[in-house]
Short mmCIF file of C-alpha atoms and ligand atoms in Angstrom, two decimals:
data_model
loop_
_atom_site.label_atom_id
_atom_site.label_comp_id
_atom_site.label_asym_id
_atom_site.label_seq_id
_atom_site.Cartn_x
_atom_site.Cartn_y
_atom_site.Cartn_z
CA MET A 1 0.34 -0.05 -0.01
CA LYS A 2 1.41 3.16 -0.79
CA PRO A 3 1.56 5.69 1.72
CA TYR A 4 0.64 9.43 1.24
CA ALA A 5 2.58 12.46 1.49
CA LEU A 6 2.25 16.03 3.16
CA MET A 7 2.99 18.50 0.58
CA ILE A 8 4.72 21.47 1.17
CA ASN A 9 5.60 23.72 -0.63
CA GLY A 10 3.91 22.52 -4.29
CA GLN A 11 5.78 19.12 -2.92
CA ARG A 12 5.35 15.17 -2.09
CA VAL A 13 7.10 15.04 1.55
CA GLU A 14 7.40 11.72 2.55
CA THR A 15 7.30 11.34 6.71
CA ALA A 16 9.62 8.74 8.03
CA GLN A 17 6.12 7.34 10.13
CA HIS A 18 2.57 6.26 9.15
CA LEU A 19 -0.97 5.68 10.67
CA GLU A 20 -3.74 3.20 9.37
CA VAL A 21 -6.33 5.08 8.77
CA ARG A 22 -9.14 2.37 8.58
CA ASN A 23 -12.51 1.74 7.45
CA PRO A 24 -15.09 2.53 10.10
CA ALA A 25 -17.57 -0.23 8.23
CA ASP A 26 -15.16 -3.70 8.29
CA GLY A 27 -11.64 -2.04 9.86
CA SER A 28 -10.22 -2.70 7.11
CA VAL A 29 -7.26 0.04 5.42
CA VAL A 30 -8.09 2.38 3.93
CA GLY A 31 -4.62 3.96 3.04
CA LEU A 32 -1.19 5.10 5.21
CA MET A 33 -1.85 9.03 6.22
CA PRO A 34 2.02 10.39 7.22
CA VAL A 35 2.99 11.73 10.65
CA ALA A 36 4.60 15.14 10.45
CA THR A 37 7.47 16.06 13.29
CA GLU A 38 7.95 19.29 14.27
CA ALA A 39 11.13 20.02 12.19
CA GLU A 40 8.42 19.61 9.54
CA LEU A 41 5.37 21.07 10.41
CA ASN A 42 7.78 24.22 10.52
CA ALA A 43 9.45 23.24 7.10
CA ALA A 44 5.31 23.47 5.95
CA VAL A 45 4.63 27.34 7.77
CA ALA A 46 7.40 28.77 6.83
CA ALA A 47 7.43 27.84 3.10
CA ALA A 48 3.11 29.44 3.81
CA SER A 49 4.86 32.67 5.02
CA ALA A 50 7.91 32.19 2.02
CA ALA A 51 4.98 32.12 -0.37
CA PHE A 52 2.70 34.64 1.39
CA SER A 53 4.33 39.04 0.07
CA ALA A 54 3.66 36.98 -3.92
CA TRP A 55 0.59 35.79 -3.35
CA ALA A 56 -1.22 38.71 -1.18
CA ALA A 57 0.22 40.71 -4.16
CA THR A 58 -1.43 38.77 -7.13
CA PRO A 59 -3.88 41.26 -8.50
CA ASP A 60 -6.96 39.86 -7.17
CA GLU A 61 -8.37 38.78 -10.41
CA GLU A 62 -6.07 36.64 -10.57
CA ARG A 63 -5.98 34.96 -7.45
CA GLN A 64 -9.43 34.87 -7.96
CA ALA A 65 -9.27 32.76 -11.49
CA LEU A 66 -7.02 30.18 -9.40
CA CYS A 67 -9.41 29.45 -7.08
CA ALA A 68 -12.13 28.77 -9.79
CA LYS A 69 -9.80 26.39 -11.45
CA VAL A 70 -9.63 24.97 -8.00
CA ALA A 71 -13.13 24.33 -7.77
CA ASP A 72 -12.22 23.03 -11.74
CA ILE A 73 -9.69 20.74 -10.42
CA ILE A 74 -12.14 19.05 -7.25
CA GLU A 75 -14.96 18.45 -9.92
CA ALA A 76 -13.46 16.40 -11.92
CA HIS A 77 -11.84 14.59 -9.15
CA ALA A 78 -15.21 14.39 -7.65
CA GLU A 79 -15.73 10.78 -7.62
CA GLU A 80 -12.78 9.56 -7.22
CA LEU A 81 -12.68 12.31 -4.35
CA ALA A 82 -16.59 10.89 -2.97
CA GLN A 83 -14.89 6.66 -3.13
CA LEU A 84 -11.80 8.15 -1.00
CA LEU A 85 -14.30 9.95 2.04
CA THR A 86 -16.43 6.88 1.37
CA LEU A 87 -13.61 4.90 2.68
CA GLU A 88 -12.47 5.98 5.21
CA GLN A 89 -15.71 9.00 7.29
CA GLY A 90 -18.17 5.99 6.12
CA LYS A 91 -20.64 7.71 4.84
CA PRO A 92 -22.56 5.83 1.53
CA LEU A 93 -21.43 7.71 -2.12
CA GLY A 94 -25.44 8.40 -2.51
CA GLY A 95 -28.23 10.16 -1.29
CA LEU A 96 -27.07 13.09 0.91
CA GLY A 97 -23.68 10.59 1.06
CA SER A 98 -19.90 11.24 -0.10
CA ARG A 99 -21.62 12.66 -3.92
CA PHE A 100 -23.19 14.93 -1.98
CA GLU A 101 -20.17 16.78 -0.37
CA LEU A 102 -17.91 16.89 -2.43
CA GLY A 103 -20.86 18.83 -4.70
CA GLY A 104 -21.63 21.67 -1.64
CA ALA A 105 -17.40 21.50 -2.14
CA VAL A 106 -17.08 22.26 -5.10
CA ALA A 107 -20.46 25.07 -4.76
CA TRP A 108 -18.97 26.61 -2.04
CA THR A 109 -15.29 27.09 -3.89
CA ARG A 110 -17.19 28.99 -6.57
CA ALA A 111 -18.97 30.89 -4.53
CA THR A 112 -16.01 32.53 -2.70
CA ALA A 113 -14.18 32.33 -5.72
CA ALA A 114 -16.51 34.66 -7.07
CA LEU A 115 -16.49 37.29 -3.54
CA SER A 116 -14.35 40.34 -3.09
CA LEU A 117 -13.87 42.73 -0.86
CA PRO A 118 -13.48 46.09 -2.77
CA VAL A 119 -11.45 49.17 -1.19
CA GLU A 120 -13.96 50.84 0.76
CA LEU A 121 -15.35 54.82 1.11
CA LEU A 122 -16.09 55.39 4.48
CA GLN A 123 -15.29 59.89 3.85
CA ASP A 124 -15.17 62.06 0.78
CA THR A 125 -15.49 65.28 1.41
CA PRO A 126 -13.05 68.90 1.15
CA GLU A 127 -12.42 67.62 5.17
CA GLY A 128 -10.43 64.44 4.63
CA ARG A 129 -10.85 61.19 2.29
CA VAL A 130 -11.21 57.70 4.26
CA GLU A 131 -10.61 54.39 2.56
CA LEU A 132 -11.49 50.99 4.40
CA HIS A 133 -8.87 48.22 3.04
CA ARG A 134 -8.95 44.66 3.96
CA LYS A 135 -5.85 43.14 3.79
CA PRO A 136 -4.46 39.31 3.41
CA ILE A 137 -2.84 38.18 7.92
CA GLY A 138 -0.36 35.60 6.82
CA VAL A 139 -0.39 32.05 7.04
CA VAL A 140 -3.77 31.32 8.01
CA GLY A 141 -3.34 27.55 9.96
CA SER A 142 -6.79 24.82 9.05
CA ILE A 143 -7.69 22.75 11.74
CA THR A 144 -10.58 20.29 10.31
CA PRO A 145 -13.32 17.41 12.04
CA TRP A 146 -13.81 14.57 11.27
CA ASN A 147 -17.05 14.60 10.00
CA TRP A 148 -17.71 16.67 6.88
CA PRO A 149 -14.05 17.24 6.00
CA VAL A 150 -13.64 17.72 2.55
CA MET A 151 -16.15 20.44 2.13
CA ILE A 152 -15.09 22.21 5.99
CA ALA A 153 -11.81 22.20 4.79
CA CYS A 154 -12.89 23.97 0.70
CA TRP A 155 -14.41 25.97 3.76
CA HIS A 156 -11.36 26.58 5.11
CA LEU A 157 -8.42 27.10 2.30
CA ILE A 158 -10.99 28.94 0.02
CA PRO A 159 -11.84 32.14 2.02
CA ALA A 160 -8.17 31.71 3.12
CA ILE A 161 -6.81 32.24 -0.09
CA ARG A 162 -9.53 34.58 -2.01
CA ALA A 163 -8.08 36.83 1.35
CA GLY A 164 -4.49 36.53 -0.16
CA ASN A 165 -3.56 34.01 2.63
CA THR A 166 -1.44 30.77 2.40
CA VAL A 167 -2.94 27.86 4.06
CA VAL A 168 -1.36 24.55 6.21
CA SER A 169 -3.96 22.45 6.15
CA LYS A 170 -4.55 20.20 9.52
CA PRO A 171 -7.38 18.14 8.47
CA SER A 172 -8.51 14.98 11.36
CA SER A 173 -6.02 11.40 11.69
CA LEU A 174 -9.20 9.92 11.62
CA THR A 175 -10.11 10.86 8.18
CA PRO A 176 -6.71 12.57 6.47
CA LEU A 177 -6.99 11.23 3.14
CA SER A 178 -9.37 12.91 1.50
CA THR A 179 -7.70 16.64 2.38
CA ILE A 180 -4.71 14.95 0.92
CA ARG A 181 -5.95 13.81 -1.93
CA MET A 182 -7.64 17.62 -2.08
CA VAL A 183 -4.90 19.37 -1.79
CA GLU A 184 -2.71 17.43 -3.61
CA LEU A 185 -5.09 18.29 -6.84
CA MET A 186 -5.34 22.32 -5.45
CA ASN A 187 -1.29 22.18 -5.24
CA GLU A 188 -1.65 21.15 -9.53
CA VAL A 189 -4.17 24.80 -9.96
CA LEU A 190 -1.84 27.01 -7.66
CA PRO A 191 1.66 28.28 -7.48
CA PRO A 192 3.91 26.51 -4.73
CA GLY A 193 3.72 27.11 -1.08
CA VAL A 194 0.12 28.41 -0.98
CA MET A 195 -1.20 25.82 -0.02
CA ASN A 196 0.22 22.39 2.47
CA VAL A 197 -0.61 19.89 4.74
CA VAL A 198 0.46 18.40 7.63
CA THR A 199 -1.22 15.59 9.14
CA GLY A 200 -0.66 13.38 12.02
CA GLU A 201 -0.83 12.57 15.88
CA GLY A 202 0.91 13.40 19.70
CA GLY A 203 -0.04 17.84 19.21
CA LEU A 204 0.67 18.62 16.43
CA GLY A 205 -2.06 20.72 16.39
CA GLY A 206 -2.19 21.76 19.20
CA ALA A 207 1.20 22.69 17.38
CA LEU A 208 0.30 24.82 14.23
CA ALA A 209 -2.84 26.66 16.71
CA GLY A 210 0.41 28.40 18.93
CA HIS A 211 2.64 28.04 15.84
CA ALA A 212 4.38 31.49 16.15
CA GLY A 213 4.89 31.78 12.24
CA VAL A 214 0.66 32.02 12.31
CA GLY A 215 -1.45 34.64 11.74
CA LYS A 216 -4.61 33.20 11.93
CA VAL A 217 -6.43 30.03 12.64
CA VAL A 218 -9.66 28.63 11.18
CA PHE A 219 -10.51 25.79 13.32
CA THR A 220 -13.84 23.46 13.16
CA GLY A 221 -14.41 21.25 15.93
CA SER A 222 -15.37 19.88 19.54
CA THR A 223 -16.07 22.93 21.59
CA PRO A 224 -13.19 21.74 24.76
CA VAL A 225 -10.76 21.17 21.84
CA GLY A 226 -11.47 24.98 20.13
CA LYS A 227 -10.53 26.45 24.10
CA LYS A 228 -7.27 25.13 23.64
CA VAL A 229 -7.43 26.15 20.85
CA MET A 230 -7.81 29.82 21.50
CA ALA A 231 -5.56 29.41 24.34
CA ALA A 232 -2.71 28.36 22.73
CA ALA A 233 -2.76 31.02 19.71
CA ALA A 234 -3.03 33.09 22.65
CA GLY A 235 0.65 33.53 22.87
CA THR A 236 0.76 35.80 19.68
CA LEU A 237 -2.71 36.48 19.29
CA LYS A 238 -3.66 35.03 16.30
CA ARG A 239 -6.80 36.12 13.72
CA LEU A 240 -9.38 32.89 15.69
CA THR A 241 -12.14 31.81 14.04
CA LEU A 242 -14.28 29.03 16.11
CA GLU A 243 -16.85 26.74 14.75
CA LEU A 244 -17.31 24.65 17.98
CA GLY A 245 -20.16 22.21 19.02
CA GLY A 246 -23.45 22.58 19.19
CA ASN A 247 -27.21 21.37 20.98
CA ASP A 248 -29.44 22.06 18.02
CA ALA A 249 -33.47 22.09 19.57
CA GLY A 250 -35.72 22.57 17.49
CA ILE A 251 -39.65 23.27 18.57
CA VAL A 252 -42.54 22.33 16.81
CA LEU A 253 -45.70 23.92 17.32
CA PRO A 254 -49.56 23.18 18.40
CA GLY A 255 -51.57 23.06 14.89
CA THR A 256 -48.39 21.92 12.96
CA ASP A 257 -49.23 19.02 10.41
CA PRO A 258 -47.03 16.51 11.45
CA ALA A 259 -47.19 14.45 7.99
CA ALA A 260 -45.72 18.03 6.61
CA ILE A 261 -42.28 17.62 8.74
CA ALA A 262 -41.90 14.69 8.74
CA GLU A 263 -39.62 14.31 6.34
CA GLY A 264 -37.57 17.51 7.34
CA LEU A 265 -37.36 16.73 11.03
CA PHE A 266 -35.62 13.78 10.19
CA TRP A 267 -32.77 14.69 7.29
CA GLY A 268 -32.96 18.11 9.85
CA ALA A 269 -31.38 14.91 12.56
CA PHE A 270 -30.36 12.86 10.99
CA ILE A 271 -28.10 14.06 8.15
CA ASN A 272 -24.31 12.51 8.10
CA ASN A 273 -26.00 10.39 11.30
CA GLY A 274 -26.57 13.10 13.52
CA GLN A 275 -22.63 13.57 12.98
CA THR A 276 -23.45 17.26 12.14
CA CYS A 277 -22.66 20.10 14.65
CA ALA A 278 -26.08 21.97 13.00
CA ALA A 279 -28.50 18.57 13.24
CA LEU A 280 -31.17 18.97 14.73
CA LYS A 281 -30.20 17.89 17.94
CA ARG A 282 -33.22 17.37 20.40
CA LEU A 283 -36.89 18.25 19.95
CA TYR A 284 -39.38 19.63 21.61
CA VAL A 285 -42.95 19.42 20.50
CA HIS A 286 -46.22 20.34 21.27
CA GLU A 287 -48.49 18.68 23.04
CA SER A 288 -51.68 17.89 21.60
CA VAL A 289 -49.71 17.13 18.33
CA HIS A 290 -46.66 14.60 19.87
CA ASP A 291 -47.66 11.21 19.28
CA ALA A 292 -48.74 11.79 16.36
CA VAL A 293 -45.32 13.48 15.16
CA CYS A 294 -43.47 11.18 16.89
CA GLU A 295 -45.28 8.79 15.25
CA ALA A 296 -44.89 10.51 11.64
CA LEU A 297 -40.93 10.37 12.81
CA VAL A 298 -41.01 5.84 13.35
CA ALA A 299 -42.90 5.54 10.41
CA TYR A 300 -40.01 7.75 8.17
CA ALA A 301 -36.93 6.54 9.45
CA ALA A 302 -37.81 2.62 9.89
CA LYS A 303 -37.76 2.76 5.87
CA ILE A 304 -34.43 3.85 6.23
CA PRO A 305 -30.88 1.51 5.11
CA VAL A 306 -28.39 1.97 7.37
CA GLY A 307 -25.16 0.22 5.57
CA ASP A 308 -22.14 0.29 4.47
CA GLY A 309 -21.56 3.35 2.32
CA ARG A 310 -19.79 1.27 -0.36
CA LEU A 311 -23.52 -0.26 -0.67
CA GLU A 312 -25.44 2.56 -3.85
CA SER A 313 -28.88 0.79 -1.17
CA SER A 314 -27.12 2.27 1.76
CA VAL A 315 -28.90 5.77 3.19
CA LEU A 316 -27.15 6.25 6.57
CA GLY A 317 -23.12 4.60 7.05
CA PRO A 318 -22.04 3.34 10.74
CA VAL A 319 -20.94 5.89 12.85
CA GLN A 320 -16.75 7.43 11.27
CA ASN A 321 -15.38 5.90 15.53
CA GLU A 322 -15.70 3.72 18.46
CA LYS A 323 -15.34 7.15 20.89
CA GLN A 324 -18.13 8.48 19.32
CA LEU A 325 -20.41 4.74 19.15
CA ALA A 326 -19.04 4.44 22.54
CA LEU A 327 -20.54 8.15 23.20
CA VAL A 328 -24.12 7.28 21.51
CA ARG A 329 -24.62 3.79 22.82
CA GLU A 330 -23.57 5.28 26.58
CA LEU A 331 -25.69 8.23 26.91
CA VAL A 332 -29.06 5.69 25.06
CA GLU A 333 -28.17 3.54 27.63
CA ASP A 334 -28.30 6.53 31.11
CA ALA A 335 -31.62 7.47 28.63
CA LYS A 336 -32.97 4.54 29.27
CA ALA A 337 -32.35 4.24 32.56
CA GLN A 338 -34.08 7.40 33.27
CA GLY A 339 -37.64 6.61 31.96
CA GLY A 340 -36.77 6.86 28.35
CA LYS A 341 -39.08 5.21 25.88
CA VAL A 342 -37.52 3.98 23.26
CA LEU A 343 -39.33 4.38 19.50
CA LEU A 344 -37.67 2.94 17.63
CA GLY A 345 -33.66 1.62 17.40
CA GLY A 346 -31.85 1.94 20.59
CA ASP A 347 -29.72 -1.71 20.25
CA PRO A 348 -26.37 -1.80 18.67
CA GLY A 349 -26.14 -5.55 17.61
CA ASN A 350 -22.94 -7.13 17.93
CA GLY A 351 -22.00 -6.97 14.12
CA PRO A 352 -18.18 -5.53 12.39
CA GLY A 353 -18.82 -2.21 12.29
CA TYR A 354 -19.12 1.29 15.00
CA PHE A 355 -23.25 0.49 12.88
CA TYR A 356 -25.56 1.98 14.88
CA PRO A 357 -29.37 1.69 14.47
CA VAL A 358 -30.94 4.73 13.64
CA THR A 359 -32.78 5.62 17.37
CA LEU A 360 -35.83 8.47 18.63
CA ILE A 361 -36.69 8.48 22.43
CA SER A 362 -39.76 9.73 23.75
CA ASN A 363 -39.76 10.71 27.63
CA VAL A 364 -36.99 12.31 28.10
CA ASP A 365 -37.23 15.75 28.88
CA ASN A 366 -33.62 18.80 30.50
CA GLY A 367 -32.06 17.15 33.59
CA VAL A 368 -31.42 14.05 30.69
CA ARG A 369 -27.97 13.42 29.44
CA LEU A 370 -28.74 12.62 26.04
CA VAL A 371 -30.64 15.31 26.20
CA ASP A 372 -28.11 18.18 27.78
CA GLU A 373 -25.33 17.45 25.95
CA GLU A 374 -23.76 16.39 21.77
CA GLN A 375 -24.87 13.23 20.86
CA PHE A 376 -23.46 13.68 18.02
CA GLY A 377 -24.77 10.37 16.53
CA PRO A 378 -27.80 8.93 15.54
CA VAL A 379 -30.43 9.67 18.05
CA LEU A 380 -32.96 12.22 18.48
CA PRO A 381 -33.88 12.71 22.18
CA ILE A 382 -38.29 14.50 21.69
CA ILE A 383 -39.98 16.45 24.25
CA LYS A 384 -42.68 17.07 24.70
CA TYR A 385 -44.22 20.23 26.11
CA ALA A 386 -47.34 22.30 26.97
CA SER A 387 -46.43 26.21 26.93
CA VAL A 388 -44.72 27.63 24.15
CA GLU A 389 -42.81 30.50 26.44
CA GLU A 390 -41.77 27.96 28.76
CA VAL A 391 -40.40 25.88 26.16
CA ILE A 392 -37.81 28.30 24.88
CA GLY A 393 -37.05 28.75 27.98
CA ARG A 394 -35.59 25.13 27.73
CA ALA A 395 -34.30 25.77 24.48
CA ASN A 396 -32.48 28.72 25.51
CA ALA A 397 -30.59 26.36 28.57
CA SER A 398 -27.90 25.31 26.70
CA PRO A 399 -23.91 26.75 27.01
CA PHE A 400 -24.13 25.72 23.13
CA GLY A 401 -26.11 28.86 20.23
CA LEU A 402 -25.21 26.73 16.75
CA GLY A 403 -28.52 26.10 14.75
CA GLY A 404 -31.99 25.86 15.73
CA SER A 405 -35.20 25.55 13.91
CA VAL A 406 -38.91 25.86 14.87
CA TRP A 407 -42.17 24.20 12.56
CA SER A 408 -45.20 25.32 12.07
CA SER A 409 -47.62 26.12 9.46
CA ASP A 410 -48.21 29.76 10.99
CA ILE A 411 -44.66 31.06 10.12
CA GLU A 412 -45.05 33.98 11.23
CA ALA A 413 -46.04 32.30 14.35
CA ALA A 414 -42.67 30.81 13.47
CA LYS A 415 -40.69 33.74 13.31
CA THR A 416 -41.85 34.84 16.46
CA VAL A 417 -40.32 32.14 18.25
CA ALA A 418 -37.02 31.57 16.40
CA LYS A 419 -36.56 35.69 16.85
CA ARG A 420 -35.87 34.59 20.42
CA LEU A 421 -34.13 31.65 19.80
CA GLU A 422 -30.46 31.87 21.24
CA CYS A 423 -28.51 31.07 17.86
CA GLY A 424 -26.36 32.64 15.39
CA SER A 425 -29.07 30.84 12.77
CA VAL A 426 -32.22 29.88 13.12
CA TRP A 427 -34.33 28.07 10.09
CA ILE A 428 -38.44 28.37 10.31
CA ASN A 429 -39.45 24.38 9.05
CA LYS A 430 -36.03 22.91 8.83
CA HIS A 431 -32.67 22.69 10.43
CA GLY A 432 -29.50 22.78 9.48
CA ALA A 433 -30.17 23.91 5.84
CA ILE A 434 -26.24 26.23 4.67
CA GLN A 435 -25.73 28.07 2.14
CA PRO A 436 -23.61 30.18 1.02
CA ASN A 437 -24.64 33.03 0.78
CA ALA A 438 -25.92 33.03 4.29
CA PRO A 439 -22.87 33.75 7.33
CA PHE A 440 -22.95 30.69 9.15
CA GLY A 441 -21.55 30.09 12.83
CA GLY A 442 -23.03 30.12 16.56
CA VAL A 443 -22.97 32.67 19.96
CA LYS A 444 -22.15 30.75 23.29
CA GLN A 445 -20.52 28.19 23.37
CA SER A 446 -20.83 27.34 19.48
CA GLY A 447 -18.25 29.53 18.99
CA VAL A 448 -16.80 32.73 17.54
CA GLY A 449 -17.28 34.39 14.62
CA VAL A 450 -18.64 34.21 10.84
CA GLU A 451 -17.70 31.81 7.26
CA PHE A 452 -19.79 31.82 4.20
CA GLY A 453 -20.69 34.47 2.45
CA VAL A 454 -18.69 38.52 2.45
CA GLU A 455 -19.09 38.15 5.99
CA GLY A 456 -16.56 35.11 6.55
CA LEU A 457 -13.77 35.62 3.67
CA LYS A 458 -13.63 39.31 5.80
CA GLU A 459 -12.73 36.83 8.42
CA PHE A 460 -9.97 35.84 7.13
CA THR A 461 -8.84 39.59 6.48
CA THR A 462 -7.72 42.97 8.63
CA ILE A 463 -8.27 46.34 8.28
CA GLN A 464 -6.10 48.92 7.62
CA THR A 465 -8.04 52.14 7.25
CA LEU A 466 -5.94 55.53 4.84
CA LEU A 467 -7.03 58.99 6.16
CA VAL A 468 -6.24 61.18 3.50
P1 NAD B 501 -12.13 17.18 17.87
O1 NAD B 501 -12.54 18.52 19.02
O2 NAD B 501 -12.25 15.84 17.93
O3 NAD B 501 -11.21 17.30 16.40
C1 NAD B 501 -11.32 18.77 15.44
C2 NAD B 501 -9.30 18.81 15.39
O4 NAD B 501 -9.20 19.57 16.06
C3 NAD B 501 -9.20 17.88 14.68
O5 NAD B 501 -8.09 18.06 13.62
C4 NAD B 501 -8.49 16.90 15.73
O6 NAD B 501 -7.01 15.91 15.44
C5 NAD B 501 -7.58 18.88 16.25
N1 NAD B 501 -7.55 18.24 17.87
C6 NAD B 501 -6.94 17.81 18.50
N2 NAD B 501 -6.54 17.95 19.59
C7 NAD B 501 -6.51 19.74 19.15
C8 NAD B 501 -5.61 20.96 19.86
N3 NAD B 501 -5.34 20.89 21.27
N4 NAD B 501 -5.19 21.34 19.61
C9 NAD B 501 -5.29 21.84 18.54
N5 NAD B 501 -6.58 20.59 17.79
C10 NAD B 501 -6.68 19.30 18.17
O7 NAD B 501 -13.51 17.68 17.18
P2 NAD B 501 -14.30 15.40 16.13
O8 NAD B 501 -14.79 15.36 17.23
O9 NAD B 501 -13.06 15.94 15.22
O10 NAD B 501 -15.63 16.86 15.32
C11 NAD B 501 -16.30 16.56 16.31
C12 NAD B 501 -17.00 18.62 17.07
O11 NAD B 501 -17.04 19.72 16.23
C13 NAD B 501 -17.88 18.51 16.77
O12 NAD B 501 -18.71 18.59 18.70
C14 NAD B 501 -18.50 19.58 16.67
O13 NAD B 501 -19.95 19.98 16.58
C15 NAD B 501 -17.85 20.43 16.18
N6 NAD B 501 -18.11 20.55 15.03
C16 NAD B 501 -18.47 21.78 14.78
C17 NAD B 501 -18.90 22.42 13.71
C18 NAD B 501 -19.07 23.38 13.19
O14 NAD B 501 -19.02 24.26 12.21
N7 NAD B 501 -19.97 24.38 14.27
C19 NAD B 501 -19.17 21.82 12.14
C20 NAD B 501 -18.79 20.45 12.60
C21 NAD B 501 -17.70 19.81 13.29
#
């Protein structure tokens, strides 16, 4: 098996050590991830640093055209990347799986390539002229998770280079191969040193977050690790974008037609097997429609085939890793012990691979771990409520604030509730539907800053005010 290599200054760099990357469906080895040393990390930062001035000085239209070419080359290799992604991440090829993720990666890359940040004229009077210029920061360190590795990498890497920065990418060691391959492809288009990738374990992410040669870190992952990144970045006062964990609440208002919302609720919660930052993670349903919503959800969910992602028949795949599977099991067992009623699933079986059935649990409430914590897996707690006023408080009673949703046939009533939810994005009659022109980010402990669109692009710049 040919090992994968780091990509530094446009060159493949073979490392002395490797780690096996395994398919969560059956434990088979997918490929060998390079393990970078500290010297190799330093070389990647030095390459990005050396490439920075020329890249920052490249005419904006040229950088824009090169970013569009990056979209083209990812698109041309989308099937190859999707196959690799399914092998290491586990998600199915079809449906809302790997091909969908590659489609998203290309769409975001194109949309970001098309953005620009022209000089803003703040004042032009006889007293003076004030211009606001946006300048790239320098070397950006990108640290990405294992759930949507390719798409999230594009959310980091493309705005960084579009704005004129250079990059060192550090993907999760659970799903590193698709990002390494994508960065190799990007290097067929970009000048050497603009886009580098390092992988490894044992503190490589922390070393990148604290590296004196890095000017900004963009991190997507869990809240505890996000706090460590923030601490590591403090030494050199790095700019930060942190996209962290969530425990998104959905509220179904009285008078809502269960049949009309069951499919949307299901996919809001179970997209990518629930391993999605802004998935619906706790569902509050008014008592007048509670039983009917439960029945409609069970009827829809029972038909979803879970299996090996390589099979075109699979609609959901395995959980990505052992640690995550253990957490899902633990939270479900705890919910059962607290009186939770298993409406569907709940029994993992003993087969090979990290499979867990689609699971719906009612008769739980705030105070049960499955409701209070981020499960990040294929299980949804359904909570019955009586008063809309009171349920808004329960939805907001969380340290997280990523997304939320309100479900109702009365859009105005839904909007009134939505505006009172403490979260960065709120959807009506859908959940987690992100798009490249809508800024996305968390409040409270779900993050700092936003991604996407012009607002997201601005985060990869600093302001220089020019006063004449
Ligand atoms: P994680 O925090 O365990 O790991 C994320 C990345 O950080 C990985 O590349 C990991 O190797 C690296 N890392 C680990 N320790 C580090 C350290 N001390 N310093 C720097 N980097 C370090 O997260 P995960 O398990 O890969 O992903 C799941 C979590 O990510 C969930 O909480 C989920 O909600 C969150 N997430 C958030 C978003 C969002 O946009 N808000 C998107 C996807 C996932």
